[in-house]
Short mmCIF file of C-alpha atoms in Angstrom, two decimals:
data_model
loop_
_atom_site.label_atom_id
_atom_site.label_comp_id
_atom_site.label_asym_id
_atom_site.label_seq_id
_atom_site.Cartn_x
_atom_site.Cartn_y
_atom_site.Cartn_z
CA ALA A 1 164.98 29.77 129.43
CA LEU A 2 164.12 30.86 132.98
CA LEU A 3 167.62 32.33 133.39
CA VAL A 4 167.19 34.39 130.21
CA ALA A 5 163.81 35.59 131.38
CA ALA A 6 165.13 36.64 134.78
CA LEU A 7 168.01 38.61 133.22
CA ALA A 8 165.86 40.21 130.53
CA PHE A 9 163.20 41.84 132.74
CA SER A 10 163.20 44.31 135.61
CA GLY A 11 159.50 44.98 136.22
CA PRO A 12 157.97 43.82 139.53
CA LEU A 13 155.04 42.07 137.87
CA VAL A 14 157.15 39.92 135.56
CA LEU A 15 159.75 39.16 138.23
CA GLY A 16 156.98 38.22 140.65
CA ALA A 17 155.48 35.83 138.12
CA LEU A 18 158.90 34.23 137.56
CA ALA A 19 159.49 33.85 141.31
CA LEU A 20 156.04 32.29 141.80
CA GLY A 21 156.65 29.91 138.90
CA LEU A 22 160.03 28.88 140.29
CA VAL A 23 158.56 28.16 143.73
CA GLY A 24 155.84 26.06 142.06
CA ALA A 25 158.37 24.27 139.84
CA THR A 26 160.61 23.45 142.80
CA ALA A 27 157.63 22.04 144.68
CA GLY A 28 156.56 20.10 141.61
CA ALA A 29 160.04 18.62 141.25
CA GLY A 30 159.82 17.23 144.77
CA GLY A 31 161.80 19.93 146.53
CA ALA A 32 159.08 21.47 148.70
CA ASP A 33 160.92 20.45 151.85
CA ARG A 34 164.01 22.35 150.70
CA LEU A 35 162.19 25.58 149.87
CA ALA A 36 161.92 26.95 153.45
CA PRO A 37 165.69 26.98 154.19
CA ARG A 38 166.46 28.56 150.81
CA LEU A 39 163.80 31.23 151.27
CA ARG A 40 165.17 32.08 154.74
CA MET A 41 168.65 32.34 153.28
CA LEU A 42 167.40 34.56 150.48
CA ALA A 43 165.68 36.82 152.99
CA LEU A 44 169.04 37.30 154.80
CA VAL A 45 170.70 38.10 151.48
CA ALA A 46 167.98 40.48 150.31
CA VAL A 47 168.02 42.76 153.36
CA PRO A 48 171.66 43.93 152.91
CA ILE A 49 171.13 44.46 149.18
CA VAL A 50 168.15 46.74 149.78
CA ALA A 51 169.89 48.57 152.68
CA VAL A 52 173.10 49.25 150.74
CA ASN A 53 171.28 50.56 147.67
CA LEU A 54 169.04 52.71 149.85
CA LEU A 55 172.06 54.30 151.60
CA VAL A 56 174.33 54.66 148.59
CA SER A 57 172.02 55.60 145.70
CA ARG A 58 171.43 59.31 145.11
CA ASN A 59 169.45 59.12 141.85
CA GLY A 60 165.91 59.18 143.17
CA LEU A 61 163.80 62.32 143.55
CA THR A 62 161.18 61.21 146.08
CA VAL A 63 162.87 61.67 149.46
CA PHE A 64 161.06 60.04 152.42
CA ALA A 65 163.81 60.46 155.11
CA ARG A 66 166.78 62.74 155.65
CA LEU A 67 169.59 61.34 157.80
CA GLY A 68 171.92 64.32 157.48
CA ASP A 69 175.60 64.06 156.66
CA LEU A 70 176.88 60.49 156.46
CA GLY A 71 180.53 61.35 155.94
CA PRO A 72 181.97 59.52 152.92
CA PHE A 73 178.46 58.62 151.76
CA GLY A 74 177.39 62.27 151.47
CA GLN A 75 173.93 63.44 152.44
CA GLY A 76 171.75 60.63 153.74
CA ASN A 77 168.63 61.33 151.68
CA LEU A 78 166.66 58.08 151.47
CA THR A 79 164.45 57.90 148.35
CA VAL A 80 161.56 55.73 147.32
CA GLU A 81 163.24 55.05 144.00
CA ALA A 82 166.38 53.65 145.69
CA LEU A 83 164.19 51.45 147.92
CA VAL A 84 162.22 50.09 144.96
CA TYR A 85 165.29 49.48 142.84
CA GLY A 86 167.09 47.72 145.71
CA ALA A 87 164.04 45.54 146.37
CA LEU A 88 163.72 44.52 142.73
CA PHE A 89 167.46 43.84 142.46
CA ALA A 90 167.23 41.63 145.53
CA LEU A 91 164.23 39.85 143.96
CA LYS A 92 166.23 39.24 140.79
CA VAL A 93 169.14 37.83 142.75
CA SER A 94 166.72 35.59 144.63
CA ILE A 95 165.25 34.33 141.35
CA LEU A 96 168.75 33.46 140.04
CA VAL A 97 169.47 31.55 143.26
CA LEU A 98 166.17 29.69 142.94
CA ILE A 99 167.00 28.75 139.34
CA THR A 100 170.36 27.26 140.34
CA SER A 101 168.67 25.46 143.27
CA LEU A 102 166.07 23.99 140.93
CA ALA A 103 168.81 22.91 138.53
CA SER A 104 170.78 21.13 141.26
CA LEU A 105 167.58 19.46 142.51
CA ALA A 106 166.09 18.35 139.18
CA ILE A 107 169.10 17.54 137.00
CA ASP A 108 170.57 14.05 137.16
CA PRO A 109 174.36 14.45 136.66
CA ASP A 110 174.60 11.10 134.84
CA GLU A 111 171.79 12.05 132.44
CA LEU A 112 173.46 15.42 131.88
CA LEU A 113 176.76 13.76 130.96
CA ARG A 114 175.00 11.25 128.72
CA GLY A 115 173.02 13.95 126.95
CA LEU A 116 175.87 16.36 126.24
CA ARG A 117 178.87 14.12 125.75
CA GLY A 118 178.27 13.91 121.99
CA LEU A 119 178.67 17.68 121.73
CA SER A 120 181.57 18.32 124.08
CA PHE A 121 182.78 15.54 126.30
CA ARG A 122 185.01 17.65 128.54
CA SER A 123 182.37 20.33 129.07
CA ALA A 124 179.76 17.68 129.79
CA LEU A 125 182.06 16.00 132.32
CA THR A 126 182.78 19.31 134.05
CA ALA A 127 179.08 20.26 134.23
CA SER A 128 178.18 16.79 135.49
CA LEU A 129 180.76 16.90 138.27
CA ALA A 130 179.76 20.44 139.27
CA VAL A 131 176.08 19.49 139.56
CA ARG A 132 176.97 16.39 141.55
CA MET A 133 179.31 18.24 143.93
CA LEU A 134 176.83 20.93 144.96
CA PRO A 135 174.54 18.65 147.04
CA LEU A 136 177.63 17.03 148.61
CA LEU A 137 178.99 20.42 149.70
CA GLN A 138 175.58 21.34 151.15
CA ALA A 139 175.50 18.04 153.08
CA ASP A 140 179.01 18.70 154.40
CA ALA A 141 177.95 22.18 155.55
CA ARG A 142 174.92 20.78 157.41
CA ARG A 143 176.98 18.11 159.17
CA LEU A 144 179.70 20.56 160.16
CA ALA A 145 177.13 23.06 161.45
CA GLU A 146 175.47 20.38 163.56
CA ALA A 147 178.85 19.29 164.94
CA GLN A 148 179.71 22.91 165.83
CA ARG A 149 176.44 23.39 167.70
CA THR A 150 177.16 20.39 169.94
CA ARG A 151 180.54 21.73 171.07
CA PRO A 152 180.57 23.30 174.55
CA ASP A 153 183.15 25.89 173.46
CA ASN A 154 181.15 27.04 170.44
CA PRO A 155 182.55 30.43 169.34
CA GLY A 156 180.56 33.47 168.27
CA ALA A 157 178.25 33.52 165.26
CA VAL A 158 180.62 35.36 162.94
CA ARG A 159 183.59 33.19 163.82
CA THR A 160 181.45 30.04 163.59
CA LYS A 161 180.40 30.90 160.05
CA ALA A 162 183.97 31.73 159.08
CA LEU A 163 185.22 28.39 160.42
CA LEU A 164 182.35 26.58 158.69
CA LEU A 165 183.11 28.28 155.38
CA GLY A 166 186.81 27.45 155.66
CA ALA A 167 186.07 23.80 156.48
CA VAL A 168 183.64 23.45 153.53
CA VAL A 169 186.08 25.10 151.11
CA GLY A 170 188.98 22.96 152.36
CA GLY A 171 186.89 19.83 152.07
CA SER A 172 185.79 20.72 148.54
CA LEU A 173 189.42 21.19 147.48
CA ASP A 174 190.35 17.83 148.96
CA ARG A 175 187.43 16.19 147.18
CA ALA A 176 188.40 17.91 143.91
CA MET A 177 191.93 16.49 144.22
CA ASP A 178 190.50 13.01 144.83
CA VAL A 179 188.21 13.29 141.82
CA ALA A 180 191.05 14.56 139.63
CA ALA A 181 193.25 11.64 140.70
CA THR A 182 190.47 9.15 140.00
CA LEU A 183 189.90 10.62 136.53
CA GLU A 184 193.62 10.51 135.80
CA VAL A 185 193.79 6.86 136.83
CA ARG A 186 190.95 6.10 134.48
CA GLY A 187 192.76 7.71 131.55
CA TYR A 188 191.00 11.06 131.24
CA ALA A 189 194.38 12.83 131.34
CA TRP A 190 195.52 11.09 128.17
CA HIS A 191 195.32 13.93 125.63
CA ALA A 192 195.13 11.77 122.53
CA ARG A 193 192.28 9.78 123.93
CA ALA A 194 190.42 12.85 125.24
CA ARG A 195 190.81 14.60 121.88
CA GLY A 196 189.69 11.60 119.88
CA HIS A 197 186.92 10.52 122.22
CA ARG A 198 183.61 10.55 120.39
CA PHE A 199 180.20 9.34 121.36
CA SER A 200 177.24 8.71 119.14
CA LEU A 201 173.97 10.42 119.92
CA THR A 202 172.20 7.36 118.64
CA THR A 203 172.85 5.69 122.00
CA GLN A 204 170.52 8.11 123.77
CA ARG A 205 167.30 6.80 125.17
CA PRO A 206 164.17 7.96 123.29
CA LEU A 207 162.48 11.12 124.51
CA SER A 208 159.58 10.50 126.85
CA ARG A 209 156.41 12.55 126.89
CA HIS A 210 157.77 14.32 129.99
CA ASP A 211 160.92 15.27 128.12
CA ILE A 212 158.86 16.66 125.29
CA ALA A 213 156.62 18.56 127.71
CA PHE A 214 159.53 20.29 129.43
CA LEU A 215 161.23 21.00 126.10
CA ALA A 216 158.02 22.61 124.84
CA SER A 217 157.77 24.59 128.06
CA ALA A 218 161.30 25.92 127.70
CA VAL A 219 160.79 26.85 124.04
CA ALA A 220 157.48 28.57 124.89
CA VAL A 221 159.04 30.63 127.69
CA ALA A 222 161.96 31.66 125.43
CA LEU A 223 159.63 32.69 122.59
CA MET A 224 157.36 34.64 124.94
CA VAL A 225 160.37 36.46 126.39
CA LEU A 226 161.58 37.37 122.89
CA ALA A 227 158.13 38.62 121.87
CA ALA A 228 157.75 40.63 125.08
CA LYS A 229 161.10 42.34 124.53
CA LEU A 230 160.23 43.13 120.92
CA TRP A 231 156.87 44.60 121.92
CA ARG A 232 158.41 46.44 124.91
CA LEU A 233 155.99 44.99 127.44
CA ASP A 234 158.47 45.59 130.27
CA SER A 235 159.22 49.34 130.29
CA PHE A 236 159.89 49.66 134.02
CA THR A 237 162.28 52.42 135.15
CA ALA A 238 163.25 53.21 138.73
CA TYR A 239 165.17 56.48 138.29
CA PRO A 240 164.65 59.40 138.53
CA LEU A 241 161.02 58.45 139.29
CA VAL A 242 159.44 55.04 139.50
CA HIS A 243 157.62 54.36 136.21
CA ASP A 244 155.93 51.05 135.66
CA PRO A 245 153.15 51.23 133.05
CA VAL A 246 151.14 48.02 133.53
CA SER A 247 148.92 47.04 130.62
CA VAL A 248 146.59 44.15 129.89
CA ALA A 249 149.27 42.70 127.62
CA THR A 250 151.76 42.67 130.50
CA GLY A 251 149.29 40.80 132.71
CA VAL A 252 148.51 38.28 129.98
CA PHE A 253 152.25 37.77 129.45
CA CYS A 254 152.82 37.08 133.15
CA VAL A 255 149.96 34.59 133.31
CA ALA A 256 151.20 32.88 130.14
CA VAL A 257 154.75 32.53 131.43
CA LEU A 258 153.52 31.18 134.76
CA ALA A 259 151.30 28.64 132.98
CA ALA A 260 154.15 27.57 130.65
CA ILE A 261 156.47 26.99 133.63
CA LEU A 262 153.99 24.95 135.64
CA ALA A 263 152.17 23.11 132.81
CA PRO A 264 154.63 20.16 132.51
CA PHE A 265 154.15 19.31 136.19
CA ALA A 266 150.42 18.70 135.66
CA ALA A 267 151.07 15.32 133.98
CA ARG A 268 152.00 13.12 136.96
CA ARG A 269 151.23 9.74 135.38
CA GLY A 270 154.45 7.75 134.96
CA VAL A 271 156.40 9.90 137.44
CA GLU A 272 157.97 8.01 140.32
CA SER A 273 156.79 9.30 143.69
#
């Protein structure tokens, strides 16, 4: 539901509410200590996005700086519209990254496999392995980075990052081969068994009140997004001039979405600390 909301809107007020809700949801899910590194990483990603759009885009009319001839890029006329659009695009990318981070933090791979195996066993297995592998790759990257910093012959920053990326990718491929071999040994490569494998949904554990609360939250966010698109509450345009008509309905929608995202975290009774 959050992913649909992030892709459906472009206005700064709505995107800001989603970003605030995601930060609060990550903290509520117990990932407050992981927020700072992710936010620093997102800041490093956002700056090039804004800079490239500012230098390349020529659609805006409000020029605030003239850099002259930039060769293949044409006239270097920097516009407010290009700056605003680049900033909002960077914010949207950051929201998508926060959504995937929240998913990897909050989703139990075993529960994911158990919940979806009755619908599509292979897809559930693939999703479960992918969610489980992401924290392992992050841990490998941290260990390798620490090992590189302790070397006396530590190369430059660019080469260090390239070596780190190559090592993480190589390690992920090796781990993927090990997992594939393990699955093959356990019989997952047997086509007849895989095709005829069926699980009953009756073996699922009953829904808890927390499950129902988060399900209601997701449905509420999805319905509010649909209603907002039908009523055209988000009519933001960046080119040729920035146009963002903010109404009372838009403000109420942002507050309602933020409340729907954070409401399930208010019930802490029965949650393991």
